[in-house]
XYZ file of C-alpha atoms in Angstrom:
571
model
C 36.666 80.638 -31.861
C 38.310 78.281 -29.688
C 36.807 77.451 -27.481
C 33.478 78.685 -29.018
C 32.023 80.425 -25.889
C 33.779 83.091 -23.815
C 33.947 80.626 -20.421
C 37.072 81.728 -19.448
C 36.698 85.376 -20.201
C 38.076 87.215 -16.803
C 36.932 90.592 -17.339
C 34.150 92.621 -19.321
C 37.028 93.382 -21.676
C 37.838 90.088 -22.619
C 33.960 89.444 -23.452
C 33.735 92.749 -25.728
C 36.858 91.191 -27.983
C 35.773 88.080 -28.131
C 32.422 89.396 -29.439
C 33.964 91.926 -31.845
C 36.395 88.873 -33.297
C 33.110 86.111 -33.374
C 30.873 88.658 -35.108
C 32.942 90.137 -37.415
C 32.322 89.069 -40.869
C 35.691 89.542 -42.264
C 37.358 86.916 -39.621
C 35.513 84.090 -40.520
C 38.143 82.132 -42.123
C 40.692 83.070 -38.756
C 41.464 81.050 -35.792
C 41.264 82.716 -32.771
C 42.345 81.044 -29.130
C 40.700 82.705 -26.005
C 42.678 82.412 -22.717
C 45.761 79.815 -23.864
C 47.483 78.685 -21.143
C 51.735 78.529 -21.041
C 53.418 75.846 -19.695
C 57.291 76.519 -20.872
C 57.095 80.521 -20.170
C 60.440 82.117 -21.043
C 60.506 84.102 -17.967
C 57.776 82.291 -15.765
C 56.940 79.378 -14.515
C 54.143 79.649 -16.437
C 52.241 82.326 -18.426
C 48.819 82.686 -20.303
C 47.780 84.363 -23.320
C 44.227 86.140 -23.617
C 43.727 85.576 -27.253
C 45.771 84.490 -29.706
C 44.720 85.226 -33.719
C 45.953 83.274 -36.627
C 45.209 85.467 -39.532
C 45.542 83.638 -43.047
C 48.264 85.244 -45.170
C 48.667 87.960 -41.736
C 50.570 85.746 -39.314
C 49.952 84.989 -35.292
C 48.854 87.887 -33.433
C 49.333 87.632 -29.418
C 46.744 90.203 -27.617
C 46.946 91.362 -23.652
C 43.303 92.628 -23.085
C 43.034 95.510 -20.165
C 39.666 96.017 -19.115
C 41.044 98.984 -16.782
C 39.961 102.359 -16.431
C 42.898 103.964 -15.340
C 46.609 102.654 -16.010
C 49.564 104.876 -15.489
C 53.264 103.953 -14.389
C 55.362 105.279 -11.922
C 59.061 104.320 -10.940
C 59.402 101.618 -13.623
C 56.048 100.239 -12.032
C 52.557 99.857 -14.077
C 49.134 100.281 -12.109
C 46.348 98.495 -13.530
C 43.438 100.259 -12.176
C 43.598 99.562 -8.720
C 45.969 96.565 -8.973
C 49.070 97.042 -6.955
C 51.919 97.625 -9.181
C 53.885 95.630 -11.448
C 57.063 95.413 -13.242
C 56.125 93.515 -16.102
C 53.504 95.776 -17.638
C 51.303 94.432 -20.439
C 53.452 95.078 -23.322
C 55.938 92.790 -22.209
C 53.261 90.027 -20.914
C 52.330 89.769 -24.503
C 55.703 89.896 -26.143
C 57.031 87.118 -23.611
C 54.244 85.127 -24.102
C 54.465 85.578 -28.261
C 58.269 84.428 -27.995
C 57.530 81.792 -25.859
C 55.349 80.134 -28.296
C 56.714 80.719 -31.551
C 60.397 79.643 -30.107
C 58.567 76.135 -28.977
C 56.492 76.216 -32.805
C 59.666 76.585 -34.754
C 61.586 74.132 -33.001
C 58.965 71.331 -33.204
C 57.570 72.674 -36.799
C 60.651 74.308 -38.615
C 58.367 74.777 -41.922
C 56.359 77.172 -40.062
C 59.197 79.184 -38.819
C 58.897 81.987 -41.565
C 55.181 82.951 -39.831
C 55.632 86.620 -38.945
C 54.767 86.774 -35.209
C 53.525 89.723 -33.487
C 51.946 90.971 -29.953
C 49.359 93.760 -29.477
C 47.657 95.658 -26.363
C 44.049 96.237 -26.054
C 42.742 98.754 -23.841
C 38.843 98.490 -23.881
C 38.243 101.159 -21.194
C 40.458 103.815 -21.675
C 42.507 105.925 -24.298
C 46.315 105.511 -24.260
C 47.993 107.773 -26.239
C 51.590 107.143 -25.020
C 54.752 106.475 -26.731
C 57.879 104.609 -25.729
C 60.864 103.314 -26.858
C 59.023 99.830 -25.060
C 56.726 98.971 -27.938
C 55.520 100.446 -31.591
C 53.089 102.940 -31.306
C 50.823 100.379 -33.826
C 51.150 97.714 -31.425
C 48.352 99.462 -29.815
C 44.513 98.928 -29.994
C 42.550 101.432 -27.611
C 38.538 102.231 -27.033
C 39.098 105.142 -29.471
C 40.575 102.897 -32.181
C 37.920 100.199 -31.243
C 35.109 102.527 -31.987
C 36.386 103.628 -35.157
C 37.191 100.290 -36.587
C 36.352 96.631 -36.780
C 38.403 94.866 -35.001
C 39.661 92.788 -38.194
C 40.730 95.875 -39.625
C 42.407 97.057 -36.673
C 44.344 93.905 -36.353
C 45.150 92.954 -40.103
C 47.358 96.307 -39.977
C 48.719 95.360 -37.144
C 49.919 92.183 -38.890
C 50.772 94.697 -41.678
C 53.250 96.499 -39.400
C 54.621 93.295 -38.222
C 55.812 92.691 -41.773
C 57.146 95.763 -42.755
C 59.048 96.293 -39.410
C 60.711 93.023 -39.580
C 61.523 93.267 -43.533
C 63.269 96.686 -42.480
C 65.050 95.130 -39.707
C 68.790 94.230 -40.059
C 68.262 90.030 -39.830
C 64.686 90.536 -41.339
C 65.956 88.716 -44.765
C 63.977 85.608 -43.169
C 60.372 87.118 -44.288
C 60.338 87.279 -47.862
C 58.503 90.076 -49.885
C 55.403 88.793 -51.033
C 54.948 86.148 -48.412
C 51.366 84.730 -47.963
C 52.377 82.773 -44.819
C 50.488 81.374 -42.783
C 48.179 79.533 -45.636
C 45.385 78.300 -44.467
C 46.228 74.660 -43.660
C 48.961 76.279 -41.775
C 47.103 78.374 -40.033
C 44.963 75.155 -38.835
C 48.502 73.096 -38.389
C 49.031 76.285 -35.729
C 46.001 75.782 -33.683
C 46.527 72.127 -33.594
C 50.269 72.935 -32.203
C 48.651 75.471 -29.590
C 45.704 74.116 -28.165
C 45.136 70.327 -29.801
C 42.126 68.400 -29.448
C 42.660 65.136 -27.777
C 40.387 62.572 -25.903
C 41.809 59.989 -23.093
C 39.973 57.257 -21.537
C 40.795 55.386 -18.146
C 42.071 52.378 -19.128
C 39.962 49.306 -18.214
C 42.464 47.951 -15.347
C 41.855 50.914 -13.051
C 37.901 51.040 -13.999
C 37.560 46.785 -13.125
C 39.584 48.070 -10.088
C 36.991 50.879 -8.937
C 34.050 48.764 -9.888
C 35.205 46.109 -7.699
C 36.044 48.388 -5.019
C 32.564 49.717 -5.493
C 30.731 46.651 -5.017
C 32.618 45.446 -2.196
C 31.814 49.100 -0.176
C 27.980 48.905 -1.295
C 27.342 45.207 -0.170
C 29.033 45.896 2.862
C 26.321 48.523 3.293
C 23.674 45.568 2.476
C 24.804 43.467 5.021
C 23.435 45.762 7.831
C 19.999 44.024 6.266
C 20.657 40.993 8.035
C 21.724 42.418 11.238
C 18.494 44.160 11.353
C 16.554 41.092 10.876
C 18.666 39.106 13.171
C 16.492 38.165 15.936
C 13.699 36.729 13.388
C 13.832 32.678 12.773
C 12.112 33.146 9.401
C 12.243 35.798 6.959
C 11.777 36.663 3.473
C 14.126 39.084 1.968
C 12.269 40.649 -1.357
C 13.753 43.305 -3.693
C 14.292 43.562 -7.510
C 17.421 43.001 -9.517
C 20.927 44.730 -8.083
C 19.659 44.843 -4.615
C 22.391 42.544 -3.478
C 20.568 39.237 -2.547
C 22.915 36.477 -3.547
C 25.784 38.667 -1.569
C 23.658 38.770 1.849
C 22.430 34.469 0.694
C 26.251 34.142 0.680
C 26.632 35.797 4.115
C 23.970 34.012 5.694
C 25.648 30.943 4.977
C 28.868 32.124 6.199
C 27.195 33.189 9.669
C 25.838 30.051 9.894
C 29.014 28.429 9.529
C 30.594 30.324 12.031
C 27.908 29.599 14.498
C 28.542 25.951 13.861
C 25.159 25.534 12.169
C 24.574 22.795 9.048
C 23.451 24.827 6.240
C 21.875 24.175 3.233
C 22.470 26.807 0.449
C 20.156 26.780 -2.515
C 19.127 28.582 -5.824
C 17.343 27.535 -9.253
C 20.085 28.027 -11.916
C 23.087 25.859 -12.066
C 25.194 28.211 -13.053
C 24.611 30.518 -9.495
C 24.372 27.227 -8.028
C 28.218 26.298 -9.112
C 29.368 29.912 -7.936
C 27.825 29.947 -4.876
C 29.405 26.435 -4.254
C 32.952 27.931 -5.093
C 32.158 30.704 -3.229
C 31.153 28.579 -0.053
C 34.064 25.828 0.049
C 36.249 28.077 2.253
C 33.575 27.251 4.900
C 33.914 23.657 5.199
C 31.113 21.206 5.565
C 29.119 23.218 7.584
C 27.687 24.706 4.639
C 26.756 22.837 1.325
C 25.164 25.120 -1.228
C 23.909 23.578 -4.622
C 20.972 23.929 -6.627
C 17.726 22.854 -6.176
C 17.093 19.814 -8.669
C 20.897 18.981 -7.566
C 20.391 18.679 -4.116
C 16.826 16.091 -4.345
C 18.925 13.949 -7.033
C 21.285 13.265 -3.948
C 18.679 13.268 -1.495
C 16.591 10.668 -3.623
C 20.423 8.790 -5.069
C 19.153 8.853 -8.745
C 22.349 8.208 -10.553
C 20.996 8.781 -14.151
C 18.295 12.017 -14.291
C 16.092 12.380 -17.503
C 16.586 15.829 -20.078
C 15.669 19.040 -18.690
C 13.177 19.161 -21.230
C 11.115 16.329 -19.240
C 9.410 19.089 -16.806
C 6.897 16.404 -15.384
C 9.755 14.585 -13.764
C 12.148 17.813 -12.429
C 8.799 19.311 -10.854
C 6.844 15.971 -9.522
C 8.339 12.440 -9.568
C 12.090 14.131 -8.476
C 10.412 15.605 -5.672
C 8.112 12.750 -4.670
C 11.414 10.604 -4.831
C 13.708 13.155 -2.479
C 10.839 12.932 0.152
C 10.310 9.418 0.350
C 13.996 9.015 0.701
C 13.900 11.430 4.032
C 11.027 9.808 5.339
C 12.525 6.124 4.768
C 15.837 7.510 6.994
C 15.815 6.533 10.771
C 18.584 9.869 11.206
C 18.123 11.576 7.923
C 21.322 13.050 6.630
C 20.168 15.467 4.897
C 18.341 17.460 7.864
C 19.846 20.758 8.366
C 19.526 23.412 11.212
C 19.263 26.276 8.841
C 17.871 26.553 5.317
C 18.932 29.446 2.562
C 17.280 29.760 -0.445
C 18.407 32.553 -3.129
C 15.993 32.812 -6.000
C 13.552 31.933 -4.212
C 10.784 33.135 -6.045
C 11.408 29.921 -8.185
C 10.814 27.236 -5.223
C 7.547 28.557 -4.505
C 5.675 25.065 -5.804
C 3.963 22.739 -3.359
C 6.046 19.794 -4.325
C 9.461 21.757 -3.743
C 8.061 23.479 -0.480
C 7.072 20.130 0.651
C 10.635 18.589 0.593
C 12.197 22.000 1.972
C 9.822 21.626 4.930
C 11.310 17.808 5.767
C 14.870 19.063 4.914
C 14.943 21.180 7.702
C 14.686 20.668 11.756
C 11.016 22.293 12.983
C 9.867 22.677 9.463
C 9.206 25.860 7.741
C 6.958 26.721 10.012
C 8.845 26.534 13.066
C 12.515 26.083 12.028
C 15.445 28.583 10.945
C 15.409 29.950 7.515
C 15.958 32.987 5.196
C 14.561 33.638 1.405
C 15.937 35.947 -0.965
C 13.663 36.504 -4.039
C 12.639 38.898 -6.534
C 9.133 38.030 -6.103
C 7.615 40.900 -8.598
C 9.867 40.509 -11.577
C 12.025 37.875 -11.726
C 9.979 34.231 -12.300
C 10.912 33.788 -15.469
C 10.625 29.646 -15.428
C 7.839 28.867 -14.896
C 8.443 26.297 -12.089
C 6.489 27.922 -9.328
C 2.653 27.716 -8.820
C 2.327 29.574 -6.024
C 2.404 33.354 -4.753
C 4.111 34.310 -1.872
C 0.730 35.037 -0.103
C -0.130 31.324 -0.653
C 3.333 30.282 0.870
C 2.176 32.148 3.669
C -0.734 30.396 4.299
C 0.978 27.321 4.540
C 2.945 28.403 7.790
C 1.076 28.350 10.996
C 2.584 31.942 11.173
C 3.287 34.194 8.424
C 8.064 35.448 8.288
C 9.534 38.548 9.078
C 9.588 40.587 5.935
C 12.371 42.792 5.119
C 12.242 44.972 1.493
C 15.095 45.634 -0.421
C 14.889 48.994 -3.087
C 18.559 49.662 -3.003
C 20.291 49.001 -6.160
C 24.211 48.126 -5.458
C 25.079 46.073 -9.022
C 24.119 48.868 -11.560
C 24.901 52.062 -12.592
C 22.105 54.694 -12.529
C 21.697 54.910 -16.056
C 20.971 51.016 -15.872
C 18.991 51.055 -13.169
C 16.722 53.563 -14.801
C 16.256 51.240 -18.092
C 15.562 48.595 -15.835
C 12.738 50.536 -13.350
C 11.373 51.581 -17.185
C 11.527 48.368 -18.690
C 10.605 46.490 -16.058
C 7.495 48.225 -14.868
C 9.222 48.833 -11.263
C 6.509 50.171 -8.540
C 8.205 51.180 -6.285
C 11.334 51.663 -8.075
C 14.418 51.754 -6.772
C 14.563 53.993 -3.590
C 18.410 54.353 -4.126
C 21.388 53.346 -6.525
C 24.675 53.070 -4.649
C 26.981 53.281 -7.650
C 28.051 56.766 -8.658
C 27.380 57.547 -12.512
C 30.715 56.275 -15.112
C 29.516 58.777 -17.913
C 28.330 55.287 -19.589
C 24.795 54.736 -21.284
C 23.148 51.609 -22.713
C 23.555 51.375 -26.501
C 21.109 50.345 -29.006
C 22.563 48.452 -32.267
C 19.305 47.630 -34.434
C 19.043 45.053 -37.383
C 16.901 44.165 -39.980
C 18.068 39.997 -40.428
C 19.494 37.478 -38.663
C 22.907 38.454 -40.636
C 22.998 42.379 -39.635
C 22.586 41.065 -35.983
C 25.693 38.663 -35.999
C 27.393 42.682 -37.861
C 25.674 44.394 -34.458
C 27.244 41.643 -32.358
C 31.003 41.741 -33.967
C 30.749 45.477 -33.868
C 30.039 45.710 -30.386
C 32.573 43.576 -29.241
C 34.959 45.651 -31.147
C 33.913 48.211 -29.177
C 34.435 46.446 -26.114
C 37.601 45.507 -27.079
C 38.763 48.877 -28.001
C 38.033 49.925 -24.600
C 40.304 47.417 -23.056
C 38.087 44.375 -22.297
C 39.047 41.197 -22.830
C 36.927 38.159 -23.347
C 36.291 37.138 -19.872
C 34.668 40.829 -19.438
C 31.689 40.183 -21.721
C 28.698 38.026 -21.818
C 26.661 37.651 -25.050
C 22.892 36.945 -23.303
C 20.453 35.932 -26.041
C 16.022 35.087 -25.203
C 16.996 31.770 -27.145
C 19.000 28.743 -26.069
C 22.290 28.386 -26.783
C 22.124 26.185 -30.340
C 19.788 28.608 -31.840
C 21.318 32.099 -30.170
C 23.199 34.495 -32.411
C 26.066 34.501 -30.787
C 26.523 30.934 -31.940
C 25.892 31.666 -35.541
C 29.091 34.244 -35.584
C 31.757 32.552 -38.239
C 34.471 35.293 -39.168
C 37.829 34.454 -38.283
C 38.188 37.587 -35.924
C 35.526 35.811 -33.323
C 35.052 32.922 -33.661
C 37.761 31.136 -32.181
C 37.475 33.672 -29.403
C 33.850 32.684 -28.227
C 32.569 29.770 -26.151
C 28.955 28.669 -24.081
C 28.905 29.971 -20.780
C 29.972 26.598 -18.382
C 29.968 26.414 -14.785
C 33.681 26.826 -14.831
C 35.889 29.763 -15.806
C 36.296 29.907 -19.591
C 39.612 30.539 -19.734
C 39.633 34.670 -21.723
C 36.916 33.348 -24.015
C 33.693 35.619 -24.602
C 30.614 33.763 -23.141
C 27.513 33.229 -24.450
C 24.515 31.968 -22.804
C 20.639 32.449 -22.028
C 18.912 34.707 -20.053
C 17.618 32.235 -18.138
C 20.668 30.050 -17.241
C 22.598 33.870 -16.409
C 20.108 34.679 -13.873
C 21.408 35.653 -10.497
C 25.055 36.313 -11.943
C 26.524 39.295 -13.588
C 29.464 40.727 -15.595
C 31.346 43.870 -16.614
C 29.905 43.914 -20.276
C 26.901 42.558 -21.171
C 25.314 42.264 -25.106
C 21.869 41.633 -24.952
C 20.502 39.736 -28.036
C 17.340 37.891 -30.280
C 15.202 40.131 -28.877
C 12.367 38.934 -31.133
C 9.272 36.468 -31.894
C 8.584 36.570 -28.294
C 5.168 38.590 -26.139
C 5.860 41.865 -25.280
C 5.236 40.624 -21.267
C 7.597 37.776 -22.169
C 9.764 40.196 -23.637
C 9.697 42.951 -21.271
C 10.675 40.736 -17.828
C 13.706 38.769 -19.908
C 15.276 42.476 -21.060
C 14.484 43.448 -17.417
C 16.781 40.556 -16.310
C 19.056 40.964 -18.862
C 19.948 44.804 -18.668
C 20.741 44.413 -15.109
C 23.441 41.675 -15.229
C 25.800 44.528 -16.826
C 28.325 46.023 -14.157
C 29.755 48.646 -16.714
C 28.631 48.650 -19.868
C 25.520 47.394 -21.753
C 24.842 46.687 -25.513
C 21.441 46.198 -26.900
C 21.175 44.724 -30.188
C 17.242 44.320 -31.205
C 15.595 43.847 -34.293
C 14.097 47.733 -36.046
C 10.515 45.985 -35.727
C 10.548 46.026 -32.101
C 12.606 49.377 -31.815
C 9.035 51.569 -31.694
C 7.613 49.301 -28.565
C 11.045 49.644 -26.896
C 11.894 52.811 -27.067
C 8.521 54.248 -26.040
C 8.561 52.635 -22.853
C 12.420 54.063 -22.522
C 11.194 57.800 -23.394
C 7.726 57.439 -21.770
């Protein structure tokens, strides 16, 4: 039964045939098609058959079901019940739309053209004993008959008919005695001709397209955040992941520059610290924006700075050095009239507060400034020793706060890994983007050589969707010497894979940290080495990770952390 429920049935009749044909024992090797639609009618523009049977060794059977209780036709017209009448009564329905059919089969599949055809009437309601000169007095199936018989009876002699009226017939020569047409892989080669099973996806062009137009409408929508909070010198912006904070960082700045204020733009990661440079050049000088650890080496002029890996220096002596230089200038230059801070839930350390307060005109207590932060979730380096109650206390009078729980990056089904994952409370009051029939997939592995399989396989699935390499971001918990993603060595990927850099990477597939992508995001993300690490540790970094993805989101994981996962996903 195709399609396996009656959904289109369109009257009680239809659902008593369909019934009959499904339960009968002796059709379980037919094909039957409920309600197939006509484009190229012979007489119409278009036409529709109830229920088409393909009956192994039998042939195609076409069937008009009436559900009426009365029928009767007067002046060439047929009434239907209380249908107004109609020219075209339902023995010629069925034989126009039989023709129609098997004309278009044996054109397109000539080997099938020696299937006997036929068309039939079913009256469920009534009894219809009459005869004309219109159609063969077998070609009818009525209650009486379908009380007396199952319906595979009823219809195999119709088929039965069929042949010996055509054999009989003049140009009937075609059907040969003995023929066992349709077989049964004809009979399926017929249903795939009919009604064939197909599957079409939106190519990825038109869904970048409506993601982008997405995300432009739903920050828009954000930005009325700021207007809100526009008469307030100081405030602190706090939401989770998605909510749109580096957007509304991004249009503080630009405000400021078109109120002719200096600005000063700043985040932790470099790599949000080199887009939201880019993204601010069209603004002039009015507005620099940089990192953090960037900005003090130029504030202090330190032309060579030590490793990363030398924390003491990035956290105290950098610091110590950037305010001694502002204190040692008569008319510092690097005193702005309005400071904006994205991630700001990483600045929150004496030492870095200290310089911010100097690097702006009436302090932090008393001068112009906005924070954007994920203060809950989302300080993942460690750098700040503070909570944002203790920042507080440091101001002779505690910012404007202003909450953000609207999620604008992520789909829903995201959002809802991340709320789980993360250990959101309150979640997510809203998510602005509408649902792409997309989930999160899990790839699991058992060693470090399945996982470089999960990763090749998913981008092959990426790729197959129409993605290129500029779509997808590998994020591993490791750095980027030790990540999968650097380990991959087959020919097909390779080549075809690079770090993540501050600058576009040409259509390479990126690979990076969770903690240098933090604060950016892409179409496709493949989260990966999701092991050796405490489930707290674990929990925030997959938290940050899952919500980078725009579209779609891969998760490869290792099978001994699958149970601790997936509980809190099903909890």
């Amino acid at each position: 039964m195709i399609p396996p429920r009656a959904v289109h049935a369109r009257s009680p009749g239809e659902t008593d045939v369909f019934a009959r044909l499904r339960s009968d024992p002796l059709t379980a090797d037919w094909i039957v098609l409920h309600s197939l639609d006509i484009a190229a009618h012979r007489t119409q523009v278009s036409g529709e058959a109830d229920f088409v049977v393909i009956i192994p060794h039998g042939g195609v059977l076409f069937m008009e079901v009436k559900a009426c209780r009365t029928v009767r036709r007067e002046g060439g017209l047929w009434y239907l019940g209380n249908l107004p009448g109609e020219a075209r009564g339902p023995f010629k329905q069925a034989a126009e739309a039989m023709h129609s059919l098997r004309e278009r089969l044996a054109k397109a599949r000539p080997h099938l053209s020696r299937v006997p055809f036929s068309s039939c009437v079913v009256f469920t309601h009534l009894a219809f004993r009459e005869n004309s000169v219109e159609w063969h007095p077998w070609q009818v199936i009525d209650s009486v008959a379908m009380r007396s018989a199952p319906m595979s009876r009823l219809l195999r002699e119709i088929m039965n008919k069929t042949r010996s009226c055509i054999q009989a017939a003049p140009h009937g020569g075609w059907l040969l005695p003995g023929s066992k047409e349709p077989y049964q892989e004809q009979c399926a080669e017929i249903a795939e001709f009919f009604r064939p099973d197909f599957e079409c996806f939106q190519d990825y062009k038109t869904v970048a397209a409506n993601i982008e137009a997405e995300l432009r409408q739903f920050t828009d929508e954000q930005i009325v955040c700021l207007d809100a909070m526009e008469t307030n010198p100081r405030v602190v912006f706090s939401g989770p992941a998605g909510t749109g904070k580096t957007v509304l960082a991004l249009e503080s700045a630009r405000r400021a520059s078109v109120e002719g204020q200096d600005a000063l733009l700043l985040c932790f990661n470099r790599f949000l610290g080199a887009r939201l440079a880019k993204e601010c050049e069209a603004h002039g000088s009015g507005v620099r924006a940089k990192t953090l650890h960037s900005h003090m080496v130029e504030v202090a002029k330190i032309e060579h700075s030590p490793s990363f890996s030398n924390r003491d220096f990035w956290e105290c002596e950098l610091p110590r050095c950037a305010i001694d230089s502002l204190l040692s200038q008569d008319k510092p230059a690097f005193v702005f009239d309005e400071l904006i801070i994205d991630e700001a839930q990483d600045i929150l350390r004496d030492e870095y507060l200290d310089f911010l307060d100097l690097s702006l005109h009436g302090g932090l207590s008393a001068g112009k400034w906005r924070m954007f932060g994920d203060f809950e979730k989302q300080a993942i380096y460690g750098s700040a020793n503070l909570a944002l109650r203790d920042f507080y206390a440091r101001l002779s009078a505690p910012p404007a706060e202003y909450s953000l729980r609207t999620n604008c990056r992520n789909t829903p089904s995201v959002a809802s890994l991340a709320e789980l994952l993360g250990g959101l409370s309150p979640g997510y009051c809203r998510v602005l983007r509408s649902h792409d029939g997309t989930e999160p997939k899990y790839l699991f592995y058992q060693s470090e050589s399945d996982q470089v399989a999960c990763i090749e396989q998913a981008l092959t699935e990426l790729f197959e969707l129409g993605m290129s390499g500029k779509d997808i971001v590998i994020l591993s918990m490791r750095s980027d010497e030790s990540a999968a993603a650097a380990k991959i060595q087959s020919s097909a990927w390779r080549s075809r894979i690079r770090p993540f850099g501050p600058a576009e990477a040409g259509g390479y597939i990126r690979y990076c940290s969770i903690h240098s992508f933090k604060g950016l995001e892409a179409p496709a993300i493949i989260l990966t080495d999701l092991d050796g690490f405490s489930r707290q540790s674990l929990e925030a970094l997959i938290y940050i990770g899952v919500t980078r993805s725009l579209h779609r989101l891969i998760i490869v994981m290792q099978e001994s952390i699958k149970a601790q996962l997936l509980s809190r996903i099903t909890a």
